[in-house]
Short mmCIF file of C-alpha atoms in Angstrom, two decimals:
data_model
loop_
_atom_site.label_atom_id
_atom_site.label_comp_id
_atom_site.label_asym_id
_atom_site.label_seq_id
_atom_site.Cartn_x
_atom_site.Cartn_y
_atom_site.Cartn_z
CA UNK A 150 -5.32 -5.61 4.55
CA UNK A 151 -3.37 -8.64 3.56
CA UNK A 152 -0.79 -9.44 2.03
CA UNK A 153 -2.34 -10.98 -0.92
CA UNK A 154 -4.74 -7.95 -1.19
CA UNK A 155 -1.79 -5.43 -1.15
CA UNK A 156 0.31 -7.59 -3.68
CA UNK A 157 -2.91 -7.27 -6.19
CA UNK A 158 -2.91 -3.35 -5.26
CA UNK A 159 0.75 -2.92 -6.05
CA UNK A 160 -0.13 -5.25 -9.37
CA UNK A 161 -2.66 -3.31 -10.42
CA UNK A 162 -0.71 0.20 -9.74
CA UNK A 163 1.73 -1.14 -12.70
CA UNK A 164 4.46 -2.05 -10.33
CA UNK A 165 7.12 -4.55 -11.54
CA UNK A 166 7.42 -7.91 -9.93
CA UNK A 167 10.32 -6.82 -8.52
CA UNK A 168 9.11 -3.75 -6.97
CA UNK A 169 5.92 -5.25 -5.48
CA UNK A 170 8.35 -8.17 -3.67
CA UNK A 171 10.38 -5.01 -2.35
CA UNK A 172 7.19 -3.20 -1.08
CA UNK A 173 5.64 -6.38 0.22
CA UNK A 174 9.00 -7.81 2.15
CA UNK A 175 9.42 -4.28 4.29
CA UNK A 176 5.64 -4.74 4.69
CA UNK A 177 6.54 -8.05 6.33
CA UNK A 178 9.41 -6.61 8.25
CA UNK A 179 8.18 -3.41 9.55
CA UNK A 180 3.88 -4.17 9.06
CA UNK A 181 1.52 -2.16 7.10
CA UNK A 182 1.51 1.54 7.14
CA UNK A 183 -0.33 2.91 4.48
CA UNK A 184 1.25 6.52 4.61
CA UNK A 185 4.58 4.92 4.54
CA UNK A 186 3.86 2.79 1.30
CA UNK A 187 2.65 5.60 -0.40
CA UNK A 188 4.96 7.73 0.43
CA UNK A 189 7.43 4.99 -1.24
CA UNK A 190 5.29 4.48 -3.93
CA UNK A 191 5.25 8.57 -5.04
CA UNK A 192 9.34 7.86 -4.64
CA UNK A 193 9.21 5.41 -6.99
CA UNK A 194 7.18 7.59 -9.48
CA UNK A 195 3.39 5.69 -9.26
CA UNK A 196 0.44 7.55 -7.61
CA UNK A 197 -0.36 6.75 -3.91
CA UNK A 198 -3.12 4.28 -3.36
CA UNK A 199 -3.49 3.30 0.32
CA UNK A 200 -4.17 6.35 1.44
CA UNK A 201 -8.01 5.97 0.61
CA UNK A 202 -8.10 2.99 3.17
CA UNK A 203 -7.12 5.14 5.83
CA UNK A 204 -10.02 7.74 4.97
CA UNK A 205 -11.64 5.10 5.17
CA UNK A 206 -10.93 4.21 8.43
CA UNK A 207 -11.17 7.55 10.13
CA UNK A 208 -14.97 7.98 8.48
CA UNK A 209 -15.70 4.77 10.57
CA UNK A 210 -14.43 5.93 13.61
CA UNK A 211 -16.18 9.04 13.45
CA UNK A 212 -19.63 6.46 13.39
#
């Protein structure tokens, strides 16, 4: 994913502005882990919502 298509995730979850440039700036310091961000994102209170990217993922490797 990129940035811009995680920032519109966060966005749409109901984040503030502030939160999503948190989120998105360890993103850019530490890259994208989907299990970590939603792991934050329960922390902060919202419902996870990378998570189904990963399923995702593992379906496609099972191909």
């Amino acid at each position: 994913m990129t940035i811009e298509e995680i920032a519109l995730e966060l966005e749409l979850a109901g984040l503030s502005r502030e939160q999503q440039i948190k989120l998105i700036s360890s993103i850019k310091r530490g890259g994208f882990d989907a299990k970590a961000v939603d792991k934050k994102l329960i922390q902060m209170g919202f419902t996870p919502i990378f998570t189904i990217y990963d399923d995702e993922e593992d379906e496609n490797k099972k191909d």
